[in-house]
Tab-separated table of C-alpha atoms in Angstrom:
chain	number	residue	atom	x	y	z
K	22	MET	CA	0.000	0.000	0.000
K	23	LEU	CA	1.192	3.514	-0.805
K	24	CYS	CA	0.686	6.588	1.400
K	25	LYS	CA	1.746	10.164	0.707
K	26	VAL	CA	2.403	12.565	3.580
K	27	ARG	CA	3.194	16.252	3.127
K	28	SER	CA	6.183	17.635	4.964
K	29	LEU	CA	8.741	20.424	4.669
K	30	GLY	CA	12.457	20.696	4.111
K	31	LEU	CA	15.127	23.329	4.564
K	32	GLN	CA	17.730	24.600	2.125
K	33	GLY	CA	19.833	27.487	3.321
K	34	ILE	CA	17.402	29.818	5.080
K	35	TRP	CA	14.440	28.882	2.891
K	36	GLY	CA	11.863	26.170	3.383
K	37	TYR	CA	10.254	24.076	0.654
K	38	GLU	CA	7.591	21.379	0.458
K	39	VAL	CA	8.603	17.717	0.616
K	40	THR	CA	6.344	14.717	0.090
K	41	ALA	CA	7.157	11.526	1.996
K	42	GLU	CA	5.934	8.648	-0.195
K	43	CYS	CA	5.775	5.464	1.900
K	44	ASP	CA	5.291	2.124	0.146
K	45	LEU	CA	4.771	-1.249	1.870
K	46	ALA	CA	5.298	-4.362	-0.214
K	47	GLY	CA	5.828	-8.057	0.342
K	48	GLY	CA	9.238	-9.651	0.420
K	49	LEU	CA	12.136	-9.865	2.792
K	50	PRO	CA	12.087	-7.223	5.562
K	51	ASN	CA	13.910	-4.108	4.415
K	52	PHE	CA	13.659	-0.371	5.099
K	53	ASP	CA	15.065	2.056	2.524
K	54	ILE	CA	14.925	5.849	2.373
K	55	VAL	CA	15.643	7.413	-1.028
K	56	GLY	CA	15.523	10.934	-2.430
K	57	LEU	CA	19.101	12.161	-1.779
K	58	PRO	CA	19.027	11.765	2.034
K	59	ASP	CA	22.037	12.643	4.165
K	60	THR	CA	23.227	10.583	7.128
K	61	ALA	CA	20.800	12.165	9.597
K	62	VAL	CA	17.854	11.357	7.300
K	63	LYS	CA	19.020	7.767	6.781
K	64	GLU	CA	19.264	7.295	10.544
K	65	ALA	CA	15.536	8.080	10.750
K	66	ARG	CA	14.989	4.369	10.036
K	67	GLU	CA	16.151	3.397	13.510
K	68	ARG	CA	14.390	6.273	15.278
K	69	VAL	CA	11.108	5.549	13.506
K	70	ARG	CA	11.370	1.787	14.106
K	71	ALA	CA	12.020	2.239	17.848
K	72	ALA	CA	9.336	4.918	18.257
K	73	ILE	CA	6.683	2.720	16.616
K	74	LYS	CA	7.494	-0.277	18.801
K	75	ASN	CA	7.882	1.673	22.055
K	76	ARG	CA	4.487	3.316	21.549
K	77	GLY	CA	2.717	-0.006	21.270
K	78	TYR	CA	2.308	-0.249	17.509
K	79	ALA	CA	3.412	-3.126	15.325
K	80	PHE	CA	6.263	-2.347	12.974
K	81	PRO	CA	5.279	-3.680	9.510
K	82	VAL	CA	7.091	-6.768	8.282
K	83	GLY	CA	8.028	-6.515	4.620
K	84	ARG	CA	9.773	-4.222	2.202
K	85	ILE	CA	9.379	-0.534	3.183
K	86	THR	CA	10.465	2.146	0.733
K	87	VAL	CA	10.272	5.836	1.582
K	88	ASN	CA	10.861	8.374	-1.163
K	89	LEU	CA	11.367	12.018	-0.210
K	90	ALA	CA	10.200	14.014	-3.196
K	91	PRO	CA	11.411	16.020	-5.021
K	92	ALA	CA	14.146	13.434	-5.308
K	93	ASN	CA	16.613	15.788	-7.013
K	94	ARG	CA	17.080	18.016	-3.916
K	95	ARG	CA	19.335	16.964	-1.090
K	96	LYS	CA	17.541	16.287	2.207
K	97	SER	CA	19.233	16.933	5.509
K	98	GLY	CA	18.325	17.054	9.174
K	99	THR	CA	15.874	15.169	11.367
K	100	VAL	CA	12.624	16.925	10.392
K	101	TYR	CA	11.389	13.943	8.328
K	102	ASP	CA	11.079	11.495	11.242
K	103	LEU	CA	7.440	12.327	11.963
K	104	PRO	CA	6.087	12.264	8.379
K	105	ILE	CA	7.874	8.953	7.741
K	106	LEU	CA	6.299	7.438	10.861
K	107	VAL	CA	2.819	8.716	9.939
K	108	GLY	CA	3.224	7.384	6.399
K	109	ILE	CA	4.311	3.916	7.535
K	110	LEU	CA	1.531	3.528	10.095
K	111	THR	CA	-1.058	4.781	7.596
K	112	ALA	CA	0.168	2.456	4.852
K	113	ALA	CA	0.055	-0.428	7.345
K	114	GLY	CA	-3.561	0.381	8.261
K	115	GLN	CA	-2.768	1.317	11.865
K	116	LEU	CA	-3.716	4.981	11.324
K	117	ASP	CA	-6.887	6.010	9.505
K	118	TRP	CA	-6.941	9.620	8.367
K	119	SER	CA	-7.082	11.640	5.166
K	120	ASP	CA	-6.356	15.355	4.998
K	121	PRO	CA	-4.467	16.761	1.993
K	122	ASP	CA	-4.150	20.194	3.639
K	123	CYS	CA	-1.986	19.120	6.581
K	124	ALA	CA	1.757	18.554	6.932
K	125	PHE	CA	4.032	17.007	9.553
K	126	VAL	CA	7.475	18.052	10.787
K	127	GLY	CA	9.426	16.722	13.752
K	128	GLU	CA	12.282	14.714	15.180
K	129	LEU	CA	11.496	11.531	17.121
K	130	SER	CA	13.129	10.148	20.216
K	131	LEU	CA	13.324	6.382	20.623
K	132	SER	CA	10.460	6.568	23.127
K	133	GLY	CA	8.133	8.260	20.637
K	134	THR	CA	8.262	11.789	22.052
K	135	LEU	CA	8.976	14.707	19.734
K	136	ARG	CA	11.995	16.953	19.928
K	137	PRO	CA	12.186	20.513	18.553
K	138	VAL	CA	13.738	21.140	15.140
K	139	VAL	CA	15.818	23.994	13.760
K	140	GLY	CA	14.538	26.206	10.973
K	141	MET	CA	10.886	26.001	12.033
K	142	LEU	CA	10.039	29.556	10.949
K	143	PRO	CA	11.211	29.295	7.307
K	144	MET	CA	9.499	25.909	7.002
K	145	ALA	CA	6.240	27.308	8.402
K	146	LEU	CA	6.430	30.224	5.966
K	147	ALA	CA	6.966	27.753	3.115
K	148	ALA	CA	3.973	25.726	4.326
K	149	ARG	CA	1.764	28.788	4.168
K	150	GLU	CA	2.936	29.582	0.644
K	151	ALA	CA	2.310	25.955	-0.432
K	152	GLY	CA	-1.340	26.135	0.652
K	153	ILE	CA	-0.940	23.942	3.726
K	154	ARG	CA	-3.506	24.942	6.334
K	155	ARG	CA	-2.732	22.602	9.254
K	156	LEU	CA	0.780	21.966	10.501
K	157	PHE	CA	1.767	19.356	13.115
K	158	VAL	CA	5.049	20.190	14.833
K	159	PRO	CA	6.883	19.370	18.091
K	160	ALA	CA	5.335	21.239	21.031
K	161	ASP	CA	8.555	23.196	21.704
K	162	SER	CA	8.671	24.382	18.066
K	163	ALA	CA	5.014	25.450	17.948
K	164	PRO	CA	5.488	29.075	19.183
K	165	GLU	CA	7.946	29.719	16.342
K	166	ALA	CA	5.678	28.071	13.749
K	167	THR	CA	2.775	30.342	14.740
K	168	LEU	CA	4.807	33.385	13.660
K	169	ALA	CA	4.088	32.492	10.032
K	170	GLN	CA	0.372	33.177	10.659
K	171	GLY	CA	-2.308	31.923	8.283
K	172	LEU	CA	-1.694	28.381	9.614
K	173	THR	CA	-3.322	26.258	12.294
K	174	VAL	CA	-0.390	24.884	14.270
K	175	TYR	CA	-0.842	21.772	16.405
K	176	PRO	CA	1.770	21.224	19.152
K	177	VAL	CA	2.531	17.495	19.361
K	178	GLU	CA	4.309	15.975	22.340
K	179	THR	CA	4.134	12.234	21.581
K	180	VAL	CA	3.278	9.886	18.742
K	181	GLY	CA	0.351	8.530	20.767
K	182	GLN	CA	-1.099	12.019	21.178
K	183	LEU	CA	-0.884	12.571	17.421
K	184	ALA	CA	-2.562	9.220	16.702
K	185	ASP	CA	-5.403	10.073	19.064
K	186	HIS	CA	-5.912	13.392	17.284
K	187	LEU	CA	-5.892	11.900	13.783
K	188	SER	CA	-8.368	9.213	14.815
K	189	GLY	CA	-10.638	11.790	16.469
K	190	ARG	CA	-10.362	10.294	19.968
K	191	ALA	CA	-8.638	13.281	21.630
K	192	PRO	CA	-8.165	16.389	19.453
K	193	ILE	CA	-5.098	18.529	20.074
K	194	ALA	CA	-5.825	22.175	20.838
K	195	PRO	CA	-4.173	24.511	18.265
K	196	ALA	CA	-1.260	26.569	19.536
K	197	PRO	CA	-2.073	30.258	20.097
K	198	VAL	CA	-0.128	32.800	18.066
K	199	TRP	CA	2.911	33.854	20.078
K	200	GLN	CA	2.294	37.266	21.626
K	201	GLY	CA	5.685	38.191	23.058
K	202	GLU	CA	6.628	40.758	20.383
K	203	GLY	CA	6.748	43.598	22.901
K	204	GLU	CA	9.079	41.978	25.410
K	205	THR	CA	12.611	43.331	25.552
K	206	LEU	CA	15.702	42.295	27.455
K	207	PRO	CA	17.562	44.823	29.636
K	208	LEU	CA	20.465	46.516	27.844
K	209	PRO	CA	23.499	48.470	29.119
K	210	ASP	CA	22.722	52.187	29.348
K	211	PHE	CA	24.713	55.177	28.070
K	212	ALA	CA	24.028	56.877	31.420
K	213	GLU	CA	26.738	54.623	32.882
K	214	VAL	CA	29.432	56.027	30.567
K	215	ARG	CA	31.601	58.831	31.982
K	216	GLY	CA	32.517	61.620	29.584
K	217	GLN	CA	33.110	60.895	25.873
K	218	GLU	CA	30.235	63.148	24.791
K	219	PRO	CA	31.616	63.661	21.229
K	220	VAL	CA	31.782	59.884	20.738
K	221	LYS	CA	28.211	59.506	21.998
K	222	ARG	CA	27.184	62.059	19.388
K	223	VAL	CA	28.860	59.971	16.663
K	224	LEU	CA	27.043	56.825	17.794
K	225	GLU	CA	23.736	58.715	17.895
K	226	ILE	CA	24.221	59.808	14.275
K	227	ALA	CA	25.184	56.253	13.314
K	228	ALA	CA	22.076	54.812	14.974
K	229	ALA	CA	19.804	57.414	13.383
K	230	GLY	CA	21.046	56.760	9.844
K	231	GLY	CA	22.375	53.193	9.945
K	232	HIS	CA	25.973	54.293	9.289
K	233	ASN	CA	29.247	52.399	9.803
K	234	VAL	CA	31.599	53.582	12.561
K	235	LEU	CA	35.252	53.124	13.508
K	236	LEU	CA	36.370	54.001	17.055
K	237	VAL	CA	40.099	54.577	17.622
K	238	GLY	CA	41.643	55.124	21.035
K	239	PRO	CA	44.045	53.842	23.706
K	240	PRO	CA	43.214	50.930	26.032
K	241	GLY	CA	40.698	51.722	28.742
K	242	SER	CA	39.224	54.752	27.013
K	243	GLY	CA	35.794	53.110	26.783
K	244	LYS	CA	35.594	51.972	23.155
K	245	SER	CA	34.090	48.560	23.888
K	246	MET	CA	31.885	49.970	26.633
K	247	LEU	CA	30.439	52.531	24.239
K	248	ALA	CA	30.030	50.015	21.421
K	249	ARG	CA	28.148	47.506	23.569
K	250	ARG	CA	25.610	50.206	24.450
K	251	MET	CA	24.820	50.825	20.805
K	252	PRO	CA	21.821	48.415	20.801
K	253	SER	CA	20.159	50.465	23.544
K	254	ILE	CA	19.679	53.436	21.189
K	255	LEU	CA	18.766	51.590	17.997
K	256	PRO	CA	15.164	51.903	16.766
K	257	PRO	CA	12.918	48.847	17.154
K	258	MET	CA	12.614	46.447	14.246
K	259	THR	CA	9.516	46.353	12.105
K	260	GLN	CA	7.630	43.049	11.882
K	261	LYS	CA	9.158	42.416	8.457
K	262	GLU	CA	12.696	43.072	9.718
K	263	ALA	CA	12.140	40.864	12.768
K	264	LEU	CA	10.978	37.937	10.623
K	265	GLU	CA	13.949	38.357	8.260
K	266	ALA	CA	16.428	38.279	11.139
K	267	THR	CA	14.638	35.463	12.974
K	268	ARG	CA	14.642	33.305	9.836
K	269	ILE	CA	18.461	33.282	9.888
K	270	HIS	CA	18.743	32.695	13.632
K	271	SER	CA	16.186	29.895	13.374
K	272	VAL	CA	18.193	27.802	10.912
K	273	MET	CA	21.227	28.184	13.193
K	274	GLY	CA	19.284	26.890	16.189
K	275	LEU	CA	19.473	30.200	18.071
K	276	THR	CA	15.759	30.503	18.825
K	277	SER	CA	13.804	28.788	21.618
K	278	LYS	CA	10.223	28.141	22.662
K	279	ASP	CA	10.430	31.071	25.108
K	280	HIS	CA	12.024	33.467	22.589
K	281	PRO	CA	11.011	32.320	19.100
K	282	LEU	CA	11.136	35.838	17.601
K	283	LEU	CA	13.933	38.408	17.746
K	284	THR	CA	12.447	41.422	19.504
K	285	GLN	CA	15.702	43.437	19.542
K	286	ARG	CA	18.180	44.112	16.795
K	287	PRO	CA	21.006	41.528	16.687
K	288	PHE	CA	24.390	42.511	18.097
K	289	ARG	CA	27.124	40.118	17.004
K	290	ALA	CA	30.685	40.414	18.319
K	291	PRO	CA	32.863	37.572	16.935
K	292	HIS	CA	36.385	37.004	18.256
K	293	HIS	CA	39.286	38.106	16.079
K	294	THR	CA	40.326	34.465	15.497
K	295	ILE	CA	37.242	33.868	13.324
K	296	SER	CA	37.808	32.450	9.827
K	297	PRO	CA	36.572	33.980	6.557
K	298	GLY	CA	33.960	31.218	6.324
K	299	GLY	CA	32.806	31.869	9.877
K	300	LEU	CA	32.266	35.526	9.039
K	301	ALA	CA	30.770	35.261	5.549
K	302	GLY	CA	29.203	31.805	5.860
K	303	GLY	CA	30.214	28.428	4.514
K	304	GLY	CA	30.637	24.820	5.474
K	305	SER	CA	30.559	21.571	3.556
K	306	PRO	CA	28.604	20.222	1.888
K	307	TYR	CA	25.778	22.639	2.768
K	308	PRO	CA	26.748	26.290	3.351
K	309	ARG	CA	25.438	27.914	6.519
K	310	PRO	CA	25.025	31.614	7.362
K	311	GLY	CA	27.993	33.402	8.929
K	312	GLU	CA	28.260	36.223	11.433
K	313	ILE	CA	27.510	38.951	8.906
K	314	SER	CA	24.166	37.301	8.136
K	315	LEU	CA	23.419	36.709	11.823
K	316	ALA	CA	23.927	40.481	12.212
K	317	HIS	CA	21.316	41.195	9.513
K	318	GLN	CA	19.113	44.150	10.579
K	319	GLY	CA	21.497	44.742	13.485
K	320	VAL	CA	25.095	45.520	14.389
K	321	LEU	CA	28.317	43.627	13.661
K	322	PHE	CA	30.918	44.696	16.226
K	323	LEU	CA	34.563	43.917	15.472
K	324	ASP	CA	36.723	44.736	18.488
K	325	GLU	CA	40.508	45.036	17.981
K	326	LEU	CA	39.921	45.300	14.226
K	327	PRO	CA	43.587	45.058	13.062
K	328	GLU	CA	43.952	41.759	14.967
K	329	PHE	CA	41.529	40.093	12.557
K	330	HIS	CA	43.216	38.267	9.696
K	331	LYS	CA	43.408	40.396	6.574
K	332	ASP	CA	41.424	37.872	4.527
K	333	VAL	CA	38.639	38.021	7.110
K	334	ILE	CA	38.422	41.807	7.045
K	335	GLU	CA	38.344	41.961	3.269
K	336	VAL	CA	35.365	39.587	3.228
K	337	LEU	CA	33.269	42.511	4.506
K	338	ARG	CA	33.682	44.710	1.449
K	339	GLN	CA	31.131	43.238	-0.957
K	340	PRO	CA	28.376	42.493	1.621
K	341	MET	CA	28.662	46.051	2.981
K	342	GLU	CA	27.805	47.395	-0.446
K	343	ASP	CA	25.246	44.863	-1.674
K	344	GLY	CA	23.487	43.837	1.530
K	345	VAL	CA	23.738	40.148	0.550
K	346	VAL	CA	26.483	37.528	0.528
K	347	THR	CA	26.624	34.597	-1.889
K	348	VAL	CA	28.403	31.469	-0.651
K	349	VAL	CA	29.480	29.063	-3.395
K	350	ARG	CA	30.292	25.444	-2.610
K	351	SER	CA	30.444	22.346	-4.795
K	352	ALA	CA	27.150	20.988	-3.417
K	353	ALA	CA	25.144	24.224	-3.298
K	354	VAL	CA	25.104	27.965	-3.898
K	355	GLU	CA	23.324	30.010	-1.220
K	356	THR	CA	22.611	33.739	-0.975
K	357	TYR	CA	22.043	35.160	2.496
K	358	PRO	CA	20.938	38.682	3.471
K	359	SER	CA	23.600	40.745	5.235
K	360	ARG	CA	22.243	44.261	5.704
K	361	PHE	CA	24.222	45.025	8.860
K	362	GLN	CA	25.698	48.090	10.510
K	363	LEU	CA	29.454	47.780	11.012
K	364	LEU	CA	30.889	49.030	14.308
K	365	CYS	CA	34.640	48.653	14.820
K	366	ALA	CA	37.082	49.510	17.584
K	367	MET	CA	40.869	49.516	17.589
K	368	ASN	CA	43.990	50.835	19.280
K	369	PRO	CA	46.136	53.390	17.428
K	370	CYS	CA	49.168	51.088	17.503
K	371	LYS	CA	50.297	47.622	18.579
K	372	CYS	CA	51.070	48.620	22.165
K	373	GLY	CA	47.978	50.805	22.225
K	374	TRP	CA	49.457	54.046	23.568
K	375	TYR	CA	50.418	55.976	20.446
K	376	GLY	CA	49.568	59.642	20.975
K	377	HIS	CA	48.815	59.196	24.705
K	378	PRO	CA	49.878	62.181	26.862
K	379	SER	CA	51.927	59.894	29.125
K	380	GLY	CA	54.321	59.177	26.268
K	381	ARG	CA	54.458	55.472	27.127
K	382	CYS	CA	54.128	54.290	23.499
K	383	ARG	CA	56.996	51.931	22.613
K	384	CYS	CA	56.248	51.691	18.885
K	385	SER	CA	58.432	53.237	16.218
K	386	PRO	CA	56.793	55.280	13.433
K	387	LEU	CA	57.374	52.352	11.090
K	388	GLN	CA	55.628	49.953	13.464
K	389	VAL	CA	52.681	52.316	13.835
K	390	LYS	CA	52.402	52.643	10.059
K	391	LYS	CA	52.578	48.866	9.620
K	392	TYR	CA	49.880	48.332	12.230
K	393	LEU	CA	47.482	50.826	10.663
K	394	SER	CA	48.195	49.514	7.165
K	395	LYS	CA	46.431	46.261	8.059
K	396	LEU	CA	43.225	48.082	7.130
K	397	SER	CA	42.939	48.534	3.380
K	398	GLY	CA	41.824	51.710	1.673
K	399	PRO	CA	38.723	50.116	0.111
K	400	LEU	CA	37.514	48.977	3.551
K	401	LEU	CA	38.135	52.381	5.171
K	402	ASP	CA	36.318	53.988	2.258
K	403	ARG	CA	33.202	52.120	3.376
K	404	ILE	CA	33.354	53.583	6.904
K	405	ASP	CA	31.045	56.592	7.320
K	406	LEU	CA	32.160	57.954	10.694
K	407	PHE	CA	35.594	58.007	12.319
K	408	ALA	CA	35.697	58.811	16.032
K	409	GLU	CA	38.791	59.217	18.167
K	410	VAL	CA	38.165	58.084	21.740
K	411	PRO	CA	40.633	59.943	24.004
K	412	ALA	CA	41.843	58.690	27.369
K	413	LEU	CA	39.582	59.858	30.194
K	414	GLU	CA	40.655	62.611	32.548
K	415	PHE	CA	40.469	62.054	36.310
K	416	ALA	CA	37.709	64.657	36.608
K	417	ASP	CA	35.503	62.603	34.264
K	418	LEU	CA	36.016	59.450	36.320
K	419	ALA	CA	35.426	61.241	39.634
K	420	ASP	CA	32.231	62.892	38.423
K	421	ARG	CA	29.257	60.884	39.737
K	422	THR	CA	26.664	62.778	37.734
K	423	PRO	CA	24.906	60.272	35.449
K	424	GLY	CA	25.193	60.947	31.745
K	425	GLU	CA	22.344	61.223	29.298
K	426	SER	CA	20.296	58.028	29.297
K	427	SER	CA	19.914	55.694	26.349
K	428	ALA	CA	16.159	56.332	26.430
K	429	ALA	CA	16.663	60.042	25.740
K	430	ILE	CA	19.094	59.364	22.900
K	431	ARG	CA	16.845	56.675	21.465
K	432	ALA	CA	13.897	59.069	21.384
K	433	ARG	CA	15.856	61.402	19.092
K	434	VAL	CA	16.984	58.449	16.970
K	435	GLU	CA	13.412	57.228	16.548
K	436	ARG	CA	12.223	60.703	15.519
K	437	ALA	CA	14.933	60.838	12.860
K	438	ARG	CA	14.042	57.340	11.628
K	439	GLN	CA	10.374	58.327	11.455
K	440	ILE	CA	11.301	61.245	9.219
K	441	GLN	CA	13.208	58.860	6.951
K	442	GLN	CA	10.338	56.361	6.776
K	443	GLU	CA	7.904	59.099	5.795
K	444	ARG	CA	10.345	60.441	3.220
K	445	TYR	CA	11.141	57.166	1.447
K	446	GLY	CA	7.862	55.289	1.927
K	447	PRO	CA	7.382	51.553	2.543
K	448	GLN	CA	9.118	50.538	-0.693
K	449	GLY	CA	12.114	52.857	-0.311
K	450	PRO	CA	15.353	52.595	1.672
K	451	ALA	CA	15.022	51.643	5.337
K	452	CYS	CA	17.363	54.450	6.423
K	453	ASN	CA	19.696	57.113	5.038
K	454	ALA	CA	22.670	54.744	4.812
K	455	HIS	CA	20.794	52.711	2.192
K	456	MET	CA	19.981	55.620	-0.120
K	457	GLY	CA	20.650	55.046	-3.787
K	458	GLN	CA	21.686	57.577	-6.396
K	459	ALA	CA	18.112	58.645	-7.121
K	460	GLU	CA	17.459	59.440	-3.449
K	461	LEU	CA	20.802	61.228	-3.115
K	462	ARG	CA	19.956	63.544	-6.007
K	463	GLN	CA	16.485	64.237	-4.679
K	464	TYR	CA	17.056	64.602	-0.938
K	465	CYS	CA	20.695	65.713	-0.665
K	466	ALA	CA	20.719	68.715	-2.985
K	467	LEU	CA	23.344	71.312	-1.979
K	468	ASP	CA	23.023	75.082	-2.124
K	469	ALA	CA	25.869	77.260	-3.417
K	470	GLU	CA	27.589	77.591	-0.027
K	471	SER	CA	27.367	73.868	0.693
K	472	GLN	CA	28.573	73.088	-2.835
K	473	ALA	CA	31.672	75.213	-2.300
K	474	LEU	CA	32.313	73.559	1.073
K	475	MET	CA	32.012	70.102	-0.442
K	476	GLU	CA	34.277	71.006	-3.346
K	477	GLY	CA	36.982	72.164	-0.953
K	478	ALA	CA	36.671	68.998	1.139
K	479	TYR	CA	36.747	66.803	-1.952
K	480	GLU	CA	39.981	68.341	-3.186
K	481	HIS	CA	41.679	68.720	0.209
K	482	MET	CA	40.789	65.276	1.577
K	483	GLY	CA	41.140	63.365	-1.690
K	484	LEU	CA	37.662	61.852	-1.422
K	485	THR	CA	36.441	59.110	-3.715
K	486	ALA	CA	33.018	58.966	-5.350
K	487	ARG	CA	31.961	56.450	-2.690
K	488	SER	CA	33.120	58.581	0.247
K	489	TYR	CA	31.473	61.628	-1.369
K	490	ASP	CA	28.120	59.826	-1.361
K	491	ARG	CA	28.647	58.632	2.196
K	492	LEU	CA	29.345	62.184	3.342
K	493	LEU	CA	26.033	63.296	1.875
K	494	ARG	CA	24.198	60.459	3.622
K	495	VAL	CA	25.720	61.360	6.993
K	496	ALA	CA	24.882	65.048	6.468
K	497	ARG	CA	21.305	64.041	5.648
K	498	THR	CA	21.101	62.139	8.957
K	499	ILE	CA	22.473	65.107	10.917
K	500	ALA	CA	19.819	67.303	9.334
K	501	ASP	CA	17.123	64.749	10.207
K	502	LEU	CA	18.234	64.723	13.846
K	503	GLU	CA	17.843	68.494	13.839
K	504	GLY	CA	14.482	68.266	12.081
K	505	SER	CA	15.716	70.260	9.095
K	506	GLU	CA	14.460	69.473	5.620
K	507	PRO	CA	17.153	71.281	3.569
K	508	LEU	CA	20.815	70.356	3.949
K	509	ARG	CA	22.675	73.325	5.373
K	510	PRO	CA	26.426	74.024	5.453
K	511	GLU	CA	26.677	73.260	9.190
K	512	HIS	CA	25.265	69.771	8.596
K	513	LEU	CA	27.809	69.139	5.889
K	514	ALA	CA	30.652	70.588	7.983
K	515	GLU	CA	29.890	68.223	10.865
K	516	ALA	CA	29.798	65.268	8.499
K	517	ILE	CA	33.179	66.278	7.046
K	518	GLN	CA	34.581	66.554	10.571
K	519	TYR	CA	33.702	62.905	11.236
K	520	ARG	CA	35.317	61.850	7.984
K	521	GLU	CA	38.725	63.183	9.016
K	522	SER	CA	41.069	61.208	11.269
K	523	ASP	CA	44.628	61.751	12.459
K	524	TYR	CA	45.251	58.029	11.960
K	525	PHE	CA	43.501	57.526	8.623
K	526	PRO	CA	43.709	60.635	6.435
K	527	ALA	CA	40.769	60.673	3.984
């Protein structure tokens, strides 16, 4: 007897429909799974066999063939355990049900209980697009599946519970749509930071416009402390942005039943020993997202930037421009979103004390130059804001007056972002940093005085066409923070000021 059961698979960060075709025939006992399964899928034979027996059902004696269609796409993971079990029991006559609008996803334990699976959100979204109306998933994966909406999600704990539901003996109550979108985790506050008001201003501009930042300063000046408070002033994600970011975290197993949806922008801070594949994505045979994709819609923080291997740093260049990264391997080609905000911190030299008033720097001019040369011109050209973080004075440390809170800064950032959303509309750029040439011409027009100022800066600083556009975007953000519609010379002058650096001449 043949039985077809709808299920779902995962390729990259996208789900797709899979049909488990289960055929029982006479002959010597055998159990085969075909359809390009990987090792984890092939091992489903033993999990399914043990789950059927340990739940009191009779495992069919004969030749069992399971085909996972489409057979030309590689299948990986443990999500096919449940549909294979349902197909075998139905083909054997031990389950009696018929519903072409339902699908099954789940990993089985040997006792017949269901374990959560990774990538539940993209599979649920694919189910909705495929016209599936009822989805049976492990109970711990149900909150994430409900985020797709438009589906009735049934949380299944055991095989016996599912059998009782399908037979009509004890229906399973559908899982309610997860309602935790408004919950937020506590974040470090800018009020805890002593001094460094100019640097706080730079980070406020970066948050308001989505710009890239490089912080340069001696050890202990507060670079990392400031950077790790960046998430506290970022605007909240829209529902679309949250689903995009959660999709990536889901396939990496970084979601849970208590926190199935990202409610705050990601903040990723990989160690400087990371490989190019770890940053951009990779793996064999199936590429997986890297840190720059996990930082999608959020911040990628690279502390001690020159300590990263040069090949790793250069990986950033193309994704910073395009907002996507394509990973090519022999078995697959995957494209992942990577619209992140780059935030970097570094010392001015190897020992860290170059330019410090104490004069304790031990580096020669040649060593300083060699250290700074680890960062290529094309990468620096993609940085919007350079901020020098000076060593703190004793008076700043002794002052117990709290600084401006993150809530106050965030309020200004959100007002600026609201202006940008109204300006560009739902189909336009998400923020000023993503403006294209058409938006630059329309919203960054310069008057005669500003044109003269920009011409002088272009010639004096040796700007490129890319850095010219980035200057205009930063000036547009400064104007938005002030609530000004036209770009004025003072907005442009402040943007030029943040483009100049004693360590990296423009």
